Amino acid sequence: MFTVIFVEQEHIDLVREYSLFLQPFMDKDQFTFCRWYPNGESAEEVIPDLESVIGVRKEWRAIILCDREGDGSENPFDRVSCIMPERKIGESGASGLTDTESMNRVHEVKKALEKYYKERREVREKTFLEAVKNPLVRLTALLCEEPDSIRSDSIRQEMPDIDVDMSPENRDDNPVVIPQAELEYYYELQESRWATLKKRELRNGLRGGRKMPWTLPRDIICIARRTSRHMADTLDSAWEKHEEQDYSRFYDRNLYYDKLRYIVYDIKSEHENTYTGEYIAFLTAVLLLAGQAIPSGTLAPYRVYRLSCTMDEERLAHYVGRYLARLEETENVVKGRLSEILDELPEHLKDKDAERLFCRRQSIHVNMEDTELSKLTFSLKPGLVTDRPVSESAKWAEAKANVQEVFRNLEKQPKRAVGRAAGDVRSLNTVNDEKASALNSLQIEDVKEFAAKEEQAAAAAISGIEDDADSIKQLRKNAEERIDRVIEQRISLKKAKYIILTLVISGILCCIPLIAGNAQDRNDMLNSVYITMFVVFSVLAVSAAALLILRNSFQKEIRSYNSSMNLIISRVESIIRKYEACLSHVCSTMRANSVLQYSDRSAGQKSFRIAVLEKHLSDIRERMALVNELFGSVVKKAPEKGRVSAFSYDFDKASDYLYPMYTGNEGGISIEFLQPGNHIRIPVDFITDISVRREELYE
C-alpha cells in the first residue's frame, strides 16, 4: 500500500543530506514525504501539501514521525499527566442492616459516587484540554473521523439516562435496594458518554467543524524517538505479574483515535558521539517499514511497540573502509590532473603592467582627407571695376563651384571617416590572450572599473555631438548672398568709362555758356576755362573715389565671407574631434570588456578546467567528511582497505557525480518480520535484523 510519511522539514533535509547511505532504501513507488508543520492551527497550515501528495489515490496509509517533545519519557506518546481524585466510597451492602439502614447507606454511597465522578470528570476535562495542544493530536484529527458508533444520536439510544435518585421523597412503600455495583456501572456509563461527547467536540474543533477534502488513510502508524529508557524500572516490571487491563491508558487521556498504532525507537541523545549513526539507523528502519506491507493484526490498538534495527558493524566497516579508500584514490587522480594544469598557467602580471596593457585609453583619429577645406575660402584682389584685372563674377562663380564641391564631399566624408575610424576601433580592440589570462581577481576589478568609467565618458561624448548641418548651410547661404549683392553693385570698366565721360562732357557743356559769356574779356575767359577744368577734375576725382569705396566694400565682404567659412571649418573640425573622443572611449570600453569577457571565457579553457576539477575535489572531500561524520566509530574499526580503483568519471565535465557507496549484495536479503512466514526485503546485507516488539507499559 502506498505510504505517506508525515515529517518536519528537519527530517526531509537530513534524508537529502544522508542520501549517500539512504539511497538503497528510497522507493518512490512505495512512499513519499509530506511536510508537517506542528505549530500550525488549520488544515492548510498543518499539512498544506497533502492533497497534492495523495493525488487520485483512494487507498493509502500514513506514517507520522512525531516531534521531539516527549522523547525523554518512557512513553513518548503520553504527553499529559492525569492524577485522578482519591476514591473514598464505602460498601452499601453490609450484612445485619435493616432495610431503612440499607437504603440510607445506598443514599450515602450515591452521594459519594456523585462527588467522586464529578471531581474525576473535572480532572479529565483539564487533561483533554491540555491534550488538544499536542501537535500529534491536531494532525491525527485531520486524518481521522468519528465512527458512527459514537455519534450523539446513537449514544442517546445506547446509553439512556438512568434515574438513580434514591432520596426519601422518591422512595415508595416497598423500596428496592439497588446494588452498589449497579450504581457504579450507571455512573461509569454516564461518564463514558460524557467523555465520548467531549472528545468528539474537541476533535471537531480541531477540524474547524468541516470534513476534510482528501481521502482518509486506512492505517496510521505513529513513530516516536525515545532517548531515555528507565532500564531498572523496566527490568523490575518484567518480573512482575500484570493484568492486561492494567496496561497504560495513555491513548484515552491524550485524545488519540482508536485507529492509531504506536511505535518507539530508542536512540542516543544528540550530544552523544554516536547519535548521527544511530539517527541514520532510525531513518533506515522508518524507510524499511514504509516500503513494506504490515500484516493485519500484528500491531494491536492501544499498545506501544519498540522498533529496532541491528547492523553488522564488521561488515559495515568493510564497506565503509573500501568506500573511503576509493574516494581517496579518486581524490589523488583529480589532484594529479589539477597539478598538471596549474603548472601550465602563466605567472600573474604586476599591477603596473596590467594597468599599462588593459587600463589605458585608446586614441582613434577621424581623418577628413578628401574634403580640401581650404577651398571654402574666397581669395581675390579686386580692382576698381568688376572686370579688371579679372572678371569678379567669373572668379566668384568658380569659387562657388569649388565650395559646392567641397560641401558635397563634406556630406559624404564624415560617415566614411567614422567608418574608417570604426575599422581602427576593431583593429585596436584586440586582447593579448596570454596576458589577459594572467590577470588576478583584483586586476580584473580594476579593468571593470576602467570599463565603467570609459562607458560613462562615451555616453557623455555622444550626447555632446550636435547636428550642425542646418546651421552650417544657413551660414554658408548668408555669406554667399552678401557676396552676390556686392558683385551686383559693382560696375564694369566700360560702364565706368561711359559714366565718367558722360559726367565730364556734362560738366564741360555746363561751362561752355560761362566761357562764351566771358570771351570778350581775356581774364574772365581764362577764369572760366579754369572753372571748367576744375569741374572736369572734380568729376574724375569723385568717380575714382566712388570706385574705391565699392572696391573696399567688396573686400570687406570677402573678408566676412572667409570668416564665415573659417567658422564652418572650425565647427566641422570640432565635430570631428568629438567623434574622435567618442570613438576613443568606445574603443577603450570595448577593449576592456573584451578583457573581462575573456576572463569569463577563459574559464572554459584552462581556468574552467581548474574550476571544474576544484569542484570535483570539493565534492569528494565533502563526501569523505560526511562518511567520517556518519560512521566515525565504524571507520576506526575498519579492516585493511585493500586495493581499490578510483571512480571512472569524466572529471573534465562540469557535472555532479553521485559517488555511490557499495552496500553489499545488490539483490539484498530477506528476513522474517513481525510474524512467522512474513518476510521483509532489505537491499543491503549489513542489516541483520529489524524487529517490532511490544513494550510493557503498565499503570
mmCIF file of N, CA and C in Angstrom, residues 390-485:
data_model
loop_
_atom_site.group_PDB
_atom_site.id
_atom_site.type_symbol
_atom_site.label_atom_id
_atom_site.label_comp_id
_atom_site.label_asym_id
_atom_site.label_seq_id
_atom_site.Cartn_x
_atom_site.Cartn_y
_atom_site.Cartn_z
ATOM 1 N N VAL A 390 40.642 90.976 -63.349
ATOM 2 C CA VAL A 390 39.969 89.740 -63.770
ATOM 3 C C VAL A 390 38.478 89.926 -63.564
ATOM 4 N N SER A 391 37.730 89.041 -64.179
ATOM 5 C CA SER A 391 36.272 89.124 -64.035
ATOM 6 C C SER A 391 35.875 88.591 -62.657
ATOM 7 N N GLU A 392 35.330 89.496 -61.830
ATOM 8 C CA GLU A 392 34.958 89.111 -60.466
ATOM 9 C C GLU A 392 33.814 88.093 -60.478
ATOM 10 N N SER A 393 32.844 88.253 -61.349
ATOM 11 C CA SER A 393 31.704 87.328 -61.382
ATOM 12 C C SER A 393 32.158 85.937 -61.803
ATOM 13 N N ALA A 394 33.098 85.877 -62.768
ATOM 14 C CA ALA A 394 33.610 84.572 -63.192
ATOM 15 C C ALA A 394 34.425 83.930 -62.082
ATOM 16 N N LYS A 395 35.236 84.781 -61.421
ATOM 17 C CA LYS A 395 36.041 84.257 -60.301
ATOM 18 C C LYS A 395 35.142 83.760 -59.173
ATOM 19 N N TRP A 396 34.072 84.520 -58.904
ATOM 20 C CA TRP A 396 33.143 84.136 -57.820
ATOM 21 C C TRP A 396 32.368 82.873 -58.198
ATOM 22 N N ALA A 397 31.972 82.763 -59.446
ATOM 23 C CA ALA A 397 31.268 81.555 -59.889
ATOM 24 C C ALA A 397 32.162 80.330 -59.742
ATOM 25 N N GLU A 398 33.452 80.509 -60.066
ATOM 26 C CA GLU A 398 34.391 79.392 -59.895
ATOM 27 C C GLU A 398 34.539 79.034 -58.421
ATOM 28 N N ALA A 399 34.632 80.052 -57.572
ATOM 29 C CA ALA A 399 34.778 79.809 -56.128
ATOM 30 C C ALA A 399 33.539 79.113 -55.567
ATOM 31 N N LYS A 400 32.349 79.566 -56.021
ATOM 32 C CA LYS A 400 31.110 78.931 -55.537
ATOM 33 C C LYS A 400 31.043 77.466 -55.970
ATOM 34 N N ALA A 401 31.508 77.197 -57.181
ATOM 35 C CA ALA A 401 31.517 75.806 -57.640
ATOM 36 C C ALA A 401 32.452 74.960 -56.778
ATOM 37 N N ASN A 402 33.606 75.534 -56.422
ATOM 38 C CA ASN A 402 34.535 74.807 -55.543
ATOM 39 C C ASN A 402 33.913 74.557 -54.171
ATOM 40 N N VAL A 403 33.251 75.612 -53.672
ATOM 41 C CA VAL A 403 32.598 75.478 -52.353
ATOM 42 C C VAL A 403 31.511 74.411 -52.407
ATOM 43 N N GLN A 404 30.729 74.438 -53.494
ATOM 44 C CA GLN A 404 29.671 73.442 -53.645
ATOM 45 C C GLN A 404 30.260 72.033 -53.669
ATOM 46 N N GLU A 405 31.369 71.865 -54.366
ATOM 47 C CA GLU A 405 32.025 70.562 -54.433
ATOM 48 C C GLU A 405 32.550 70.135 -53.056
ATOM 49 N N VAL A 406 33.132 71.113 -52.356
ATOM 50 C CA VAL A 406 33.645 70.800 -51.006
ATOM 51 C C VAL A 406 32.509 70.362 -50.091
ATOM 52 N N PHE A 407 31.362 71.057 -50.155
ATOM 53 C CA PHE A 407 30.240 70.707 -49.286
ATOM 54 C C PHE A 407 29.638 69.354 -49.653
ATOM 55 N N ARG A 408 29.627 69.051 -50.959
ATOM 56 C CA ARG A 408 29.148 67.716 -51.345
ATOM 57 C C ARG A 408 30.047 66.628 -50.750
ATOM 58 N N ASN A 409 31.347 66.872 -50.838
ATOM 59 C CA ASN A 409 32.282 65.908 -50.236
ATOM 60 C C ASN A 409 32.152 65.879 -48.712
ATOM 61 N N LEU A 410 31.876 67.059 -48.165
ATOM 62 C CA LEU A 410 31.761 67.160 -46.708
ATOM 63 C C LEU A 410 30.581 66.349 -46.184
ATOM 64 N N GLU A 411 29.504 66.280 -46.993
ATOM 65 C CA GLU A 411 28.353 65.484 -46.591
ATOM 66 C C GLU A 411 28.662 63.990 -46.610
ATOM 67 N N LYS A 412 29.568 63.564 -47.484
ATOM 68 C CA LYS A 412 29.923 62.146 -47.583
ATOM 69 C C LYS A 412 31.004 61.741 -46.583
ATOM 70 N N GLN A 413 31.968 62.644 -46.412
ATOM 71 C CA GLN A 413 33.178 62.260 -45.711
ATOM 72 C C GLN A 413 32.990 61.891 -44.227
ATOM 73 N N PRO A 414 32.117 62.566 -43.459
ATOM 74 C CA PRO A 414 32.015 62.182 -42.043
ATOM 75 C C PRO A 414 31.675 60.709 -41.850
ATOM 76 N N LYS A 415 30.682 60.212 -42.622
ATOM 77 C CA LYS A 415 30.326 58.802 -42.482
ATOM 78 C C LYS A 415 31.496 57.905 -42.860
ATOM 79 N N ARG A 416 32.182 58.297 -43.968
ATOM 80 C CA ARG A 416 33.312 57.482 -44.398
ATOM 81 C C ARG A 416 34.457 57.557 -43.393
ATOM 82 N N ALA A 417 34.660 58.756 -42.865
ATOM 83 C CA ALA A 417 35.738 58.912 -41.892
ATOM 84 C C ALA A 417 35.444 58.133 -40.614
ATOM 85 N N VAL A 418 34.179 58.215 -40.167
ATOM 86 C CA VAL A 418 33.794 57.457 -38.970
ATOM 87 C C VAL A 418 33.899 55.964 -39.236
ATOM 88 N N GLY A 419 33.536 55.542 -40.467
ATOM 89 C CA GLY A 419 33.666 54.128 -40.821
ATOM 90 C C GLY A 419 35.109 53.671 -40.759
ATOM 91 N N ARG A 420 36.028 54.523 -41.320
ATOM 92 C CA ARG A 420 37.447 54.172 -41.246
ATOM 93 C C ARG A 420 37.917 54.131 -39.791
ATOM 94 N N ALA A 421 37.408 55.065 -38.981
ATOM 95 C CA ALA A 421 37.788 55.082 -37.563
ATOM 96 C C ALA A 421 37.242 53.858 -36.840
ATOM 97 N N ALA A 422 36.023 53.442 -37.240
ATOM 98 C CA ALA A 422 35.465 52.230 -36.627
ATOM 99 C C ALA A 422 36.330 51.022 -36.952
ATOM 100 N N GLY A 423 36.900 51.035 -38.184
ATOM 101 C CA GLY A 423 37.840 49.967 -38.512
ATOM 102 C C GLY A 423 39.046 50.006 -37.598
ATOM 103 N N ASP A 424 39.499 51.217 -37.289
ATOM 104 C CA ASP A 424 40.600 51.345 -36.332
ATOM 105 C C ASP A 424 40.198 50.830 -34.965
ATOM 106 N N VAL A 425 38.907 51.077 -34.581
ATOM 107 C CA VAL A 425 38.412 50.565 -33.299
ATOM 108 C C VAL A 425 38.522 49.050 -33.260
ATOM 109 N N ARG A 426 38.091 48.420 -34.366
ATOM 110 C CA ARG A 426 38.141 46.950 -34.403
ATOM 111 C C ARG A 426 39.571 46.431 -34.385
ATOM 112 N N SER A 427 40.449 47.145 -35.084
ATOM 113 C CA SER A 427 41.836 46.678 -35.122
ATOM 114 C C SER A 427 42.538 46.886 -33.786
ATOM 115 N N LEU A 428 42.177 47.970 -33.095
ATOM 116 C CA LEU A 428 42.786 48.225 -31.784
ATOM 117 C C LEU A 428 42.110 47.446 -30.668
ATOM 118 N N ASN A 429 40.909 46.966 -30.958
ATOM 119 C CA ASN A 429 40.154 46.222 -29.939
ATOM 120 C C ASN A 429 40.612 44.760 -29.926
ATOM 121 N N THR A 430 41.848 44.561 -29.696
ATOM 122 C CA THR A 430 42.407 43.211 -29.632
ATOM 123 C C THR A 430 43.000 42.989 -28.258
ATOM 124 N N VAL A 431 42.949 41.762 -27.813
ATOM 125 C CA VAL A 431 43.406 41.422 -26.468
ATOM 126 C C VAL A 431 44.500 40.380 -26.572
ATOM 127 N N ASN A 432 45.548 40.618 -25.867
ATOM 128 C CA ASN A 432 46.601 39.622 -25.757
ATOM 129 C C ASN A 432 46.115 38.533 -24.808
ATOM 130 N N ASP A 433 45.636 37.416 -25.403
ATOM 131 C CA ASP A 433 45.032 36.369 -24.587
ATOM 132 C C ASP A 433 45.984 35.856 -23.517
ATOM 133 N N GLU A 434 47.238 35.727 -23.894
ATOM 134 C CA GLU A 434 48.193 35.184 -22.934
ATOM 135 C C GLU A 434 48.344 36.113 -21.738
ATOM 136 N N LYS A 435 48.375 37.439 -22.029
ATOM 137 C CA LYS A 435 48.487 38.406 -20.935
ATOM 138 C C LYS A 435 47.181 38.512 -20.153
ATOM 139 N N ALA A 436 46.062 38.502 -20.876
ATOM 140 C CA ALA A 436 44.766 38.623 -20.193
ATOM 141 C C ALA A 436 44.518 37.449 -19.260
ATOM 142 N N SER A 437 44.970 36.295 -19.637
ATOM 143 C CA SER A 437 44.766 35.119 -18.778
ATOM 144 C C SER A 437 45.600 35.176 -17.519
ATOM 145 N N ALA A 438 46.574 36.115 -17.485
ATOM 146 C CA ALA A 438 47.443 36.214 -16.305
ATOM 147 C C ALA A 438 46.940 37.229 -15.304
ATOM 148 N N LEU A 439 45.773 37.834 -15.548
ATOM 149 C CA LEU A 439 45.220 38.805 -14.594
ATOM 150 C C LEU A 439 44.682 38.099 -13.367
ATOM 151 N N ASN A 440 44.905 38.724 -12.208
ATOM 152 C CA ASN A 440 44.303 38.178 -10.998
ATOM 153 C C ASN A 440 42.963 38.857 -10.736
ATOM 154 N N SER A 441 42.288 38.445 -9.688
ATOM 155 C CA SER A 441 40.928 38.938 -9.433
ATOM 156 C C SER A 441 40.913 40.437 -9.149
ATOM 157 N N LEU A 442 41.917 40.960 -8.439
ATOM 158 C CA LEU A 442 41.948 42.400 -8.140
ATOM 159 C C LEU A 442 42.188 43.204 -9.410
ATOM 160 N N GLN A 443 43.056 42.698 -10.280
ATOM 161 C CA GLN A 443 43.297 43.386 -11.555
ATOM 162 C C GLN A 443 42.058 43.351 -12.443
ATOM 163 N N ILE A 444 41.319 42.257 -12.406
ATOM 164 C CA ILE A 444 40.046 42.176 -13.131
ATOM 165 C C ILE A 444 39.090 43.250 -12.623
ATOM 166 N N GLU A 445 39.075 43.472 -11.302
ATOM 167 C CA GLU A 445 38.223 44.527 -10.744
ATOM 168 C C GLU A 445 38.655 45.901 -11.256
ATOM 169 N N ASP A 446 39.969 46.124 -11.382
ATOM 170 C CA ASP A 446 40.453 47.402 -11.932
ATOM 171 C C ASP A 446 39.986 47.588 -13.368
ATOM 172 N N VAL A 447 40.043 46.526 -14.166
ATOM 173 C CA VAL A 447 39.585 46.608 -15.553
ATOM 174 C C VAL A 447 38.085 46.898 -15.602
ATOM 175 N N LYS A 448 37.324 46.282 -14.715
ATOM 176 C CA LYS A 448 35.882 46.552 -14.659
ATOM 177 C C LYS A 448 35.624 48.021 -14.356
ATOM 178 N N GLU A 449 36.371 48.569 -13.399
ATOM 179 C CA GLU A 449 36.201 49.975 -13.039
ATOM 180 C C GLU A 449 36.573 50.881 -14.217
ATOM 181 N N PHE A 450 37.677 50.565 -14.900
ATOM 182 C CA PHE A 450 38.093 51.348 -16.069
ATOM 183 C C PHE A 450 37.028 51.286 -17.167
ATOM 184 N N ALA A 451 36.484 50.106 -17.423
ATOM 185 C CA ALA A 451 35.450 49.947 -18.445
ATOM 186 C C ALA A 451 34.217 50.774 -18.106
ATOM 187 N N ALA A 452 33.841 50.811 -16.839
ATOM 188 C CA ALA A 452 32.664 51.588 -16.429
ATOM 189 C C ALA A 452 32.896 53.083 -16.647
ATOM 190 N N LYS A 453 34.099 53.567 -16.302
ATOM 191 C CA LYS A 453 34.394 54.987 -16.490
ATOM 192 C C LYS A 453 34.396 55.354 -17.972
ATOM 193 N N GLU A 454 35.010 54.515 -18.796
ATOM 194 C CA GLU A 454 35.062 54.797 -20.226
ATOM 195 C C GLU A 454 33.669 54.746 -20.852
ATOM 196 N N GLU A 455 32.846 53.852 -20.377
ATOM 197 C CA GLU A 455 31.476 53.769 -20.898
ATOM 198 C C GLU A 455 30.691 55.034 -20.575
ATOM 199 N N GLN A 456 30.854 55.549 -19.353
ATOM 200 C CA GLN A 456 30.189 56.801 -18.990
ATOM 201 C C GLN A 456 30.721 57.962 -19.831
ATOM 202 N N ALA A 457 32.050 58.001 -20.044
ATOM 203 C CA ALA A 457 32.639 59.068 -20.859
ATOM 204 C C ALA A 457 32.153 58.984 -22.299
ATOM 205 N N ALA A 458 32.006 57.767 -22.846
ATOM 206 C CA ALA A 458 31.499 57.600 -24.208
ATOM 207 C C ALA A 458 30.067 58.103 -24.315
ATOM 208 N N ALA A 459 29.248 57.807 -23.316
ATOM 209 C CA ALA A 459 27.859 58.278 -23.325
ATOM 210 C C ALA A 459 27.807 59.797 -23.275
ATOM 211 N N ALA A 460 28.687 60.401 -22.438
ATOM 212 C CA ALA A 460 28.715 61.865 -22.356
ATOM 213 C C ALA A 460 29.181 62.474 -23.672
ATOM 214 N N ALA A 461 30.167 61.844 -24.328
ATOM 215 C CA ALA A 461 30.670 62.360 -25.606
ATOM 216 C C ALA A 461 29.604 62.281 -26.688
ATOM 217 N N ILE A 462 28.854 61.188 -26.725
ATOM 218 C CA ILE A 462 27.781 61.034 -27.724
ATOM 219 C C ILE A 462 26.715 62.099 -27.534
ATOM 220 N N SER A 463 26.358 62.348 -26.277
ATOM 221 C CA SER A 463 25.322 63.357 -26.022
ATOM 222 C C SER A 463 25.802 64.756 -26.379
ATOM 223 N N GLY A 464 27.136 64.980 -26.418
ATOM 224 C CA GLY A 464 27.671 66.304 -26.740
ATOM 225 C C GLY A 464 27.804 66.571 -28.224
ATOM 226 N N ILE A 465 27.602 65.572 -29.064
ATOM 227 C CA ILE A 465 27.706 65.752 -30.522
ATOM 228 C C ILE A 465 26.376 66.284 -31.050
ATOM 229 N N GLU A 466 26.393 67.521 -31.573
ATOM 230 C CA GLU A 466 25.170 68.139 -32.084
ATOM 231 C C GLU A 466 25.158 68.099 -33.609
ATOM 232 N N ASP A 467 23.992 68.077 -34.179
ATOM 233 C CA ASP A 467 23.844 68.081 -35.638
ATOM 234 C C ASP A 467 23.819 69.540 -36.113
ATOM 235 N N ASP A 468 24.995 70.052 -36.598
ATOM 236 C CA ASP A 468 25.119 71.446 -37.040
ATOM 237 C C ASP A 468 24.919 71.606 -38.541
ATOM 238 N N ALA A 469 24.452 70.611 -39.247
ATOM 239 C CA ALA A 469 24.341 70.673 -40.708
ATOM 240 C C ALA A 469 23.463 71.832 -41.156
ATOM 241 N N ASP A 470 22.304 72.015 -40.533
ATOM 242 C CA ASP A 470 21.381 73.081 -40.953
ATOM 243 C C ASP A 470 21.970 74.457 -40.700
ATOM 244 N N SER A 471 22.568 74.640 -39.510
ATOM 245 C CA SER A 471 23.143 75.957 -39.200
ATOM 246 C C SER A 471 24.327 76.264 -40.108
ATOM 247 N N ILE A 472 25.125 75.246 -40.478
ATOM 248 C CA ILE A 472 26.255 75.456 -41.385
ATOM 249 C C ILE A 472 25.749 75.848 -42.774
ATOM 250 N N LYS A 473 24.717 75.175 -43.249
ATOM 251 C CA LYS A 473 24.144 75.515 -44.558
ATOM 252 C C LYS A 473 23.610 76.940 -44.563
ATOM 253 N N GLN A 474 22.940 77.346 -43.482
ATOM 254 C CA GLN A 474 22.391 78.697 -43.405
ATOM 255 C C GLN A 474 23.503 79.740 -43.361
ATOM 256 N N LEU A 475 24.560 79.429 -42.626
ATOM 257 C CA LEU A 475 25.694 80.353 -42.536
ATOM 258 C C LEU A 475 26.352 80.522 -43.905
ATOM 259 N N ARG A 476 26.525 79.439 -44.623
ATOM 260 C CA ARG A 476 27.096 79.499 -45.979
ATOM 261 C C ARG A 476 26.190 80.278 -46.920
ATOM 262 N N LYS A 477 24.896 80.047 -46.848
ATOM 263 C CA LYS A 477 23.944 80.724 -47.732
ATOM 264 C C LYS A 477 23.964 82.226 -47.511
ATOM 265 N N ASN A 478 23.977 82.639 -46.251
ATOM 266 C CA ASN A 478 24.002 84.077 -45.939
ATOM 267 C C ASN A 478 25.279 84.729 -46.466
ATOM 268 N N ALA A 479 26.414 84.059 -46.300
ATOM 269 C CA ALA A 479 27.687 84.630 -46.765
ATOM 270 C C ALA A 479 27.703 84.752 -48.283
ATOM 271 N N GLU A 480 27.208 83.766 -48.983
ATOM 272 C CA GLU A 480 27.198 83.805 -50.446
ATOM 273 C C GLU A 480 26.246 84.865 -50.966
ATOM 274 N N GLU A 481 25.110 85.041 -50.298
ATOM 275 C CA GLU A 481 24.151 86.061 -50.738
ATOM 276 C C GLU A 481 24.739 87.465 -50.606
ATOM 277 N N ARG A 482 25.525 87.688 -49.587
ATOM 278 C CA ARG A 482 26.139 89.005 -49.402
ATOM 279 C C ARG A 482 27.153 89.275 -50.517
ATOM 280 N N ILE A 483 27.944 88.266 -50.866
ATOM 281 C CA ILE A 483 28.907 88.425 -51.962
ATOM 282 C C ILE A 483 28.165 88.689 -53.274
ATOM 283 N N ASP A 484 27.062 87.962 -53.482
ATOM 284 C CA ASP A 484 26.281 88.161 -54.705
ATOM 285 C C ASP A 484 25.773 89.598 -54.808
ATOM 286 N N ARG A 485 25.297 90.155 -53.715
ATOM 287 C CA ARG A 485 24.758 91.522 -53.732
ATOM 288 C C ARG A 485 25.866 92.544 -54.042
#
